[in-house]
Coordinates of C-alpha atoms and ligand atoms in Angstrom, one line a residue:
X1 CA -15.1 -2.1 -4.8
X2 CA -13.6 -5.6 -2.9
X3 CA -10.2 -6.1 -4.8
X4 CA -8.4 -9.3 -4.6
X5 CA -4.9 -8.8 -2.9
X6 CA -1.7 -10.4 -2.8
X7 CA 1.0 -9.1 -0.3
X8 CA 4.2 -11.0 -0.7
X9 CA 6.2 -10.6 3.0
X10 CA 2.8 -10.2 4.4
X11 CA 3.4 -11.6 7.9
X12 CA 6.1 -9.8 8.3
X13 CA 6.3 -6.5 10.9
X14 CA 4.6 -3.8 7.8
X15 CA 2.8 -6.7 5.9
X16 CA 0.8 -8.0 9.1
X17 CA -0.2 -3.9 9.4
X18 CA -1.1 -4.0 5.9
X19 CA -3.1 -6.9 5.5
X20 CA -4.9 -6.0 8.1
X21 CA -6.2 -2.8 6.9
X22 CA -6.7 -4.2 3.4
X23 CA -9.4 -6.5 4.9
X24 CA -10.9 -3.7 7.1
X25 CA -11.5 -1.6 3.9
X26 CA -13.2 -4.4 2.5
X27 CA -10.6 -6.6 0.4
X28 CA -10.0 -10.1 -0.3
X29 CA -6.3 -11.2 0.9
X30 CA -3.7 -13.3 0.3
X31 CA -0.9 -13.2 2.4
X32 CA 2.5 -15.0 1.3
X33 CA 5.4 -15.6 2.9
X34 CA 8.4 -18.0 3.8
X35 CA 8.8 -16.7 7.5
X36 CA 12.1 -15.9 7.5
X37 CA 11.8 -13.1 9.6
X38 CA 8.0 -13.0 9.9
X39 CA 5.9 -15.3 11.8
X40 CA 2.2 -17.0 12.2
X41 CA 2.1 -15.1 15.1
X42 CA 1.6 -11.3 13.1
X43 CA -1.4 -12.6 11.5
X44 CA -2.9 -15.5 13.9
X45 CA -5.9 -13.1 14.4
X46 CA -6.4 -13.1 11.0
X47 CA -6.7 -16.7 10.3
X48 CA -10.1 -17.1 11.0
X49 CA -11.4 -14.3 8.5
X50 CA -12.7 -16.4 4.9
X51 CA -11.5 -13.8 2.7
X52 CA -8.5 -14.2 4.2
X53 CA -5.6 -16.8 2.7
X54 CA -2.1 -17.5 3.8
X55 CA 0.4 -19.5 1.6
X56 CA 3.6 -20.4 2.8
X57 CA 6.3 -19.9 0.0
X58 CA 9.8 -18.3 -0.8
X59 CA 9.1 -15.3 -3.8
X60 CA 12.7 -16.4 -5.1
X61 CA 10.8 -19.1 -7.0
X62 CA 7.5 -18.3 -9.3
X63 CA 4.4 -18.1 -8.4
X64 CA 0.6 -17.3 -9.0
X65 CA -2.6 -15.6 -8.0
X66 CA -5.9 -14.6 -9.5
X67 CA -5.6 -11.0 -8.0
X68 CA -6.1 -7.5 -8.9
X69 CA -3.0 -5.5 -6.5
X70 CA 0.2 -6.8 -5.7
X71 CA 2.0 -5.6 -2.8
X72 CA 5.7 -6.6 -3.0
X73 CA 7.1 -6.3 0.7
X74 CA 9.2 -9.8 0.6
X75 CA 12.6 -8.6 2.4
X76 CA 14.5 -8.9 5.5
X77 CA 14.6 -5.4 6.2
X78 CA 17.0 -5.6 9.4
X79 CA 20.7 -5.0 8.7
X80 CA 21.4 -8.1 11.0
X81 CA 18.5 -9.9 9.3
X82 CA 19.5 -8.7 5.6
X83 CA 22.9 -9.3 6.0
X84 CA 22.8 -13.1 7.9
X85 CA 22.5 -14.7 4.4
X86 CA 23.4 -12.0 1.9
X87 CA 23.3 -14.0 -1.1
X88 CA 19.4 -14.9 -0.4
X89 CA 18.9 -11.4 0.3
X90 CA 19.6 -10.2 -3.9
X91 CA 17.7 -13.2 -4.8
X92 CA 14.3 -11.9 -2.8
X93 CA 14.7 -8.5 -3.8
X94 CA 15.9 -9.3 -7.7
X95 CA 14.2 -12.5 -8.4
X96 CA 10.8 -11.7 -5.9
X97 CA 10.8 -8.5 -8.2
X98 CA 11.0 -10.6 -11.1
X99 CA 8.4 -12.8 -10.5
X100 CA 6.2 -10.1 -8.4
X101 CA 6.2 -8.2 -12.1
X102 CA 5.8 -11.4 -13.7
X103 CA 2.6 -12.1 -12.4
X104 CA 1.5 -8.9 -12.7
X105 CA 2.0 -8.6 -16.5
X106 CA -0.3 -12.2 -16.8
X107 CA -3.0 -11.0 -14.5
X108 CA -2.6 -7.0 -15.3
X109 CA -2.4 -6.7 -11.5
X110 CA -1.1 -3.4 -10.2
X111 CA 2.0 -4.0 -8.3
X112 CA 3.5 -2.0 -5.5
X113 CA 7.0 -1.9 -4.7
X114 CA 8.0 -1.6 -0.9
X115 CA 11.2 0.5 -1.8
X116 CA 13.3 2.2 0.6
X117 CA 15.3 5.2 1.7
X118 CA 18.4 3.1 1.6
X119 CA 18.6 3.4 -1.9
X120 CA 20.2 7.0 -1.2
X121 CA 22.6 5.4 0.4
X122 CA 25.0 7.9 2.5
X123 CA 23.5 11.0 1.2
X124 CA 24.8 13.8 0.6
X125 CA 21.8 15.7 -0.3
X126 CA 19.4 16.3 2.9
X127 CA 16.7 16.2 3.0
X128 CA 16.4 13.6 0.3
X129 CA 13.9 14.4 -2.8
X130 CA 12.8 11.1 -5.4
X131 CA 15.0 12.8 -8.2
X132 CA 18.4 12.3 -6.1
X133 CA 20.1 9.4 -7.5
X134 CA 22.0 8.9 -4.3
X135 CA 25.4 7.6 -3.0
X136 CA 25.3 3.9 -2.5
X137 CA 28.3 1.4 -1.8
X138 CA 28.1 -1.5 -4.3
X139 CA 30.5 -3.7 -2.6
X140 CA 29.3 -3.1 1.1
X141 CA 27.9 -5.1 3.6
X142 CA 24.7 -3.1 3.5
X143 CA 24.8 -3.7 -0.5
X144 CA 23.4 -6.7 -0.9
X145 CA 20.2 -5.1 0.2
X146 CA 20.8 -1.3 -0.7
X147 CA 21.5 -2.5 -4.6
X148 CA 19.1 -5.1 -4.8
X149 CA 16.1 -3.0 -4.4
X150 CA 17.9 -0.4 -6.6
X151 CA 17.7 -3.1 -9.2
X152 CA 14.2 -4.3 -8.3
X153 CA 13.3 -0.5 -9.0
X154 CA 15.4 -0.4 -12.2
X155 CA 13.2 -4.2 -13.5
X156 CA 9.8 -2.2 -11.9
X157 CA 10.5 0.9 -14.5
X158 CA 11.7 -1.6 -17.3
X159 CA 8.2 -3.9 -17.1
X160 CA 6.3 -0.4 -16.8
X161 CA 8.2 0.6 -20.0
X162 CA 8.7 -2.7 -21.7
X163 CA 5.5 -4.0 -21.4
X164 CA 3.1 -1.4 -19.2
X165 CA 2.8 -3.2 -16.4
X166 CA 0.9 -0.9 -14.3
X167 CA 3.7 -0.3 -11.1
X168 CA 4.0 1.7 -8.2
X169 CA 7.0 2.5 -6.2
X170 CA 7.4 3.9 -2.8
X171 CA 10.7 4.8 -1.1
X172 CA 10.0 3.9 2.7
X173 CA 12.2 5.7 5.5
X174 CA 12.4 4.2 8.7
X175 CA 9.3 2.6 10.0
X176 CA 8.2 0.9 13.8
X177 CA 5.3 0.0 15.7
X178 CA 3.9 -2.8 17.5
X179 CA 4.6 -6.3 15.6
X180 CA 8.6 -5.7 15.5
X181 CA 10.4 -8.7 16.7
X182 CA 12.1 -8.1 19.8
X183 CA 15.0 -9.5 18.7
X184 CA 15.0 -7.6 15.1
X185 CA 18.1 -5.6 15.7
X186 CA 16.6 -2.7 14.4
X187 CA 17.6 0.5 16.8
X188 CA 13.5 1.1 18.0
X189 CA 12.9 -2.3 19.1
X190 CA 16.1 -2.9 20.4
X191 CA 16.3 0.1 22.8
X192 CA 12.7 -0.5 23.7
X193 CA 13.8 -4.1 24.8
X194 CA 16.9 -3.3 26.4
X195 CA 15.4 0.0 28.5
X196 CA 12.4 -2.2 29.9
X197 CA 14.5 -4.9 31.0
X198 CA 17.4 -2.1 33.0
X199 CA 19.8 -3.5 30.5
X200 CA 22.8 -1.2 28.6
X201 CA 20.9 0.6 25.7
X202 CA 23.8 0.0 22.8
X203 CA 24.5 3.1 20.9
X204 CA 26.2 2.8 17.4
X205 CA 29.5 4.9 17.3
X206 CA 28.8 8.8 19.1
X207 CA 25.0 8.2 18.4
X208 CA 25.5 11.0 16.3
X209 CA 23.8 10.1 13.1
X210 CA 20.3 10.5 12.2
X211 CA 17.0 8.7 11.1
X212 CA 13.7 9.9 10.7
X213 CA 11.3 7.5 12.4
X214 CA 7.6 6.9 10.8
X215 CA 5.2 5.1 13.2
X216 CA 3.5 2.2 11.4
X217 CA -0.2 2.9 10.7
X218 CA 1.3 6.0 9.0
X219 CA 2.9 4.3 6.5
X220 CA 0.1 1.9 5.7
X221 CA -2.4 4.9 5.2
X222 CA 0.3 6.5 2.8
X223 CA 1.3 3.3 1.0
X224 CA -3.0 2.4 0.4
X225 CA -3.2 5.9 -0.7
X226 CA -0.9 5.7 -3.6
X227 CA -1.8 1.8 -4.7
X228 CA -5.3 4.0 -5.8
X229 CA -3.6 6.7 -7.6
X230 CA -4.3 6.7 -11.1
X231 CA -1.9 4.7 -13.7
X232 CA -0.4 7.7 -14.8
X233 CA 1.3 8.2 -11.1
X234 CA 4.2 5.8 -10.7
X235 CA 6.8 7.0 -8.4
X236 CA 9.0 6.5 -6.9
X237 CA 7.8 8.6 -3.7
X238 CA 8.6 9.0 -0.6
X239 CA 6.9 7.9 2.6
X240 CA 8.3 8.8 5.7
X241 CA 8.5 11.0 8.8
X242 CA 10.5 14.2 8.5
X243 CA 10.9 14.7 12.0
X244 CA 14.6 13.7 12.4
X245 CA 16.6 12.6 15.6
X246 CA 20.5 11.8 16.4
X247 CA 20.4 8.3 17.8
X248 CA 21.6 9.6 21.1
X249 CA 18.8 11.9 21.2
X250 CA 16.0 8.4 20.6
X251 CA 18.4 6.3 23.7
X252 CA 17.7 9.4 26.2
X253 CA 13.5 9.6 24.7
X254 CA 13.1 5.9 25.5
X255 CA 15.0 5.6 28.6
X256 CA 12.6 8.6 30.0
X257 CA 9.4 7.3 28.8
X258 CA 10.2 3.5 30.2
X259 CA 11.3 5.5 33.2
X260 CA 14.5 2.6 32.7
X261 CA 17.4 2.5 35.3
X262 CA 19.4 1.9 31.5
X263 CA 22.5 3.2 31.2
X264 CA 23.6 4.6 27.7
X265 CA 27.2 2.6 26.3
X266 CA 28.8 3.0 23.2
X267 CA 29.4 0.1 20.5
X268 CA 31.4 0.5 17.4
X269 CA 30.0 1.7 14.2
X270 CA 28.8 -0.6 12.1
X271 CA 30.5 -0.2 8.2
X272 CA 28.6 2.1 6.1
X273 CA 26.4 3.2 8.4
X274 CA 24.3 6.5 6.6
X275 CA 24.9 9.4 8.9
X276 CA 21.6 11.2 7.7
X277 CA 18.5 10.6 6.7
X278 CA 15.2 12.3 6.3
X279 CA 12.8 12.6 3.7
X280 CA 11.3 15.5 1.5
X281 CA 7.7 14.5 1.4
X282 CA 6.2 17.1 -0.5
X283 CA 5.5 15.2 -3.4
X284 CA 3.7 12.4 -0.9
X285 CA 1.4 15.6 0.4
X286 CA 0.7 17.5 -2.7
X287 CA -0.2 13.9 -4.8
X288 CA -1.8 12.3 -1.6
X289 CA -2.8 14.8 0.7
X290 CA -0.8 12.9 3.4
X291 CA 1.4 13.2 6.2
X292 CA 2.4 11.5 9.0
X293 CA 0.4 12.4 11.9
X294 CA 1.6 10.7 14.4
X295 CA 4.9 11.9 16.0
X296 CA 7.8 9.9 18.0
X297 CA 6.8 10.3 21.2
X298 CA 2.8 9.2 20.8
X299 CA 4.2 6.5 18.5
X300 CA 6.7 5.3 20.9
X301 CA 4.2 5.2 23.8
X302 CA 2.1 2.9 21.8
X303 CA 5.4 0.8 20.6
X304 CA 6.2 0.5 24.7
X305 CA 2.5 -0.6 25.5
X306 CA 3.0 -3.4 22.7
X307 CA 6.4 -5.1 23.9
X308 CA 5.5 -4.4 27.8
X309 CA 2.6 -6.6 27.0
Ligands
NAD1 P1 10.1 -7.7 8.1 O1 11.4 -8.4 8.0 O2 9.4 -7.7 9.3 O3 9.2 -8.3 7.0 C1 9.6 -8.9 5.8 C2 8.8 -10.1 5.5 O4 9.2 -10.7 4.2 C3 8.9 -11.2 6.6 O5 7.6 -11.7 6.9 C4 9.7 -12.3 5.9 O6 9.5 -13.6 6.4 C5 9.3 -12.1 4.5 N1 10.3 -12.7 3.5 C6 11.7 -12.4 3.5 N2 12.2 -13.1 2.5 C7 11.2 -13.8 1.8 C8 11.2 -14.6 0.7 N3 12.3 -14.9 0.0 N4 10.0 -15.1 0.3 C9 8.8 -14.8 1.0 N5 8.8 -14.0 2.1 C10 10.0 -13.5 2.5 O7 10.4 -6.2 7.5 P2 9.3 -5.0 7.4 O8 9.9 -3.9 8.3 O9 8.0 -5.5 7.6 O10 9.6 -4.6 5.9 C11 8.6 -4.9 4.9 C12 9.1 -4.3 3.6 O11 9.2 -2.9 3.7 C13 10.5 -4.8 3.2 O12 10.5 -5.0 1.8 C14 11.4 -3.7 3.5 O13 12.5 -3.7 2.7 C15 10.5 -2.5 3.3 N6 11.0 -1.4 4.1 C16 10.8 -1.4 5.5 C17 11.3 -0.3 6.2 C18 11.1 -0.3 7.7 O14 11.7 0.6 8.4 N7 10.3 -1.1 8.3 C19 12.0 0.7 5.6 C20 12.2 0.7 4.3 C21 11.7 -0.4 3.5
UDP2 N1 21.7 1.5 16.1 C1 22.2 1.7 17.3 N2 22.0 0.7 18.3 C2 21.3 -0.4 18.0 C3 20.8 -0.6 16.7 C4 21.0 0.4 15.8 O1 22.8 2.7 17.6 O2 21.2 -1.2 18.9 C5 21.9 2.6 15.1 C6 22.4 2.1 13.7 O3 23.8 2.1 13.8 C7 21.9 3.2 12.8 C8 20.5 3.5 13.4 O4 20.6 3.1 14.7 O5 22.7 4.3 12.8 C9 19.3 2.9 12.7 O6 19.6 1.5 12.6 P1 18.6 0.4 12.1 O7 19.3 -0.9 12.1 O8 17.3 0.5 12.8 O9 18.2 0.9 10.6 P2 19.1 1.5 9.4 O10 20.5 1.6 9.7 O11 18.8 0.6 8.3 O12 18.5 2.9 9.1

């Protein structure tokens, strides 16, 4: 049946993904955004598709939309991106949340929370399973975004049990694919960028920490999946790629498959920096019947094609 769709960030690096595939399956789509670290660019071919709108706004202020799904990806989701304005940052998360739900309760949309593994923080349970509460720093510099989708989870429970909005909330780990900015500062698209031009690849302390990278169209599949679970099923769940790799160990994979003259130097360590990460997924394969089926180095290949060209 052709739902009516809002995704709030959706010309951002996951939204542009998403949007996409919403209208493949059939959808009507609007796409907001303020294009703070989006861009026009992510969604350009879309623009020409009727059932296709875009509407330029910031989600720290109200808004409105005839729809029947809400996805709520509004967020810097780069560290150097989250934490350039801080401040702005708790307002999307918090007051997008707010006003995401908001809507929601007037329309009875179905919203979907674009959650993430940072809510565990540093964590010292690994692999990490929905029921750990994790180990978060409130007073950081990763905080403002850490504890403000912590909060935007704790409002997504409270509407659910305040006033049954019908939510969803999924715990992404971390994600790439074609459609990152080059200059995102996230450790994919930087080494990627750095190892085709010859240039240093800049590893973060020894390069000895871990993240468990999830190519793109995986994520999308999982997060479409669970928007069309029943009511009853509200999360949070995980969605992410177990297969988990020291940072030294990505450098050395993308210097050999950009064949890059690169040479590997160390930067420090950036405060608060998790030193693990991966997720438990069973939960996602059991309720979904899904898993990631694309691994690193098929993912990166098609990540390399995209920023060559
Ligand atoms: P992104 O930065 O590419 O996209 C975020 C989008 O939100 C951008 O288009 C940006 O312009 C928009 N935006 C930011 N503030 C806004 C505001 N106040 N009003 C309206 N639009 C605003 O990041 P992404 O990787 O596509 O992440 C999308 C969502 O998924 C984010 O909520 C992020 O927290 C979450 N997530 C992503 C990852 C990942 O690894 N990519 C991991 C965990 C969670
Ligand atoms: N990182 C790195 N070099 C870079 C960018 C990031 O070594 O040029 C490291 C960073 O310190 C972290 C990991 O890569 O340990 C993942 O960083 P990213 O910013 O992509 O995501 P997050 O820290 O939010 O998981």
């Amino acid at each position: 049946m052709k739902k009516r769709v809002l995704v709030t960030g959706g010309s951002g690096f996951v939204g542009s993904h998403l949007c996409e595939r919403l209208l493949n399956d059939g959808n009507e789509v609007v796409c907001m955004d303020n294009f703070f670290t989006g861009s026009k660019q992510n969604i350009i071919h879309l623009l020409g598709n009727p059932y296709f709108e875009l509407i330029r706004h910031d989600v720290t202020t109200p808004f409105s939309a005839e729809v029947d799904e809400i996805y709520n990806l509004a967020c810097p989701a780069s560290p150097v991106y989250y934490q350039f304005d801080a401040i702005q940052t708790v307002k999307t998360s918090v007051m997008g949340a707010i006003h995401a739900l908001g809507l929601a309760k007037r329309v009875k949309a179905k919203v979907l929370q674009a959650s993430t593994s940072e809510v565990y923080g540093d964590p010292h349970v690994h692999p990490q399973k929905e029921d750990y509460w994790g180990n978060v720093n409130p007073v950081g510099i990763r905080s403002c975004y850490d504890e403000g989708k912590r909060c935007a989870e704790t409002l997504f429970m409270d509407y659910h049990r305040m006033n049954d909005v019908r939510i969803k909330i999924i715990r992404i780990f971390n994600t790439y694919g074609p459609r990152m900015h080059p200059n995102d500062g996230r450790v994919v698209s930087n080494f990627i960028v750095q190892a085709l031009n010859n240039q240093d690849i800049t590893v973060y302390g020894k390069g000895e920490q871990t993240r468990s990278f999830q190519y793109v169209d995986d994520l999308v599949e999982g997060m479409v999946r669970f928007m069309n679970t029943d009511d009853s099923i509200i999360g949070p769940i995980n969605i992410g790629n177990p297969g988990e790799y020291k940072i030294i160990e990505l450098a050395e994979k993308i210097i050999e498959l950009t064949n890059s003259k690169s040479k590997i130097i160390f930067k420090p360590l950036p405060q608060d920096d998790p030193t693990q990460r991966c997720p438990d997924i069973a939960y996602a394969k059991k309720l979904l019947d899904w898993e990631p089926k694309i691994q690193l180095e098929e993912g990166l290949l098609k990540t390399i094609r995209y920023f060559k060209a």
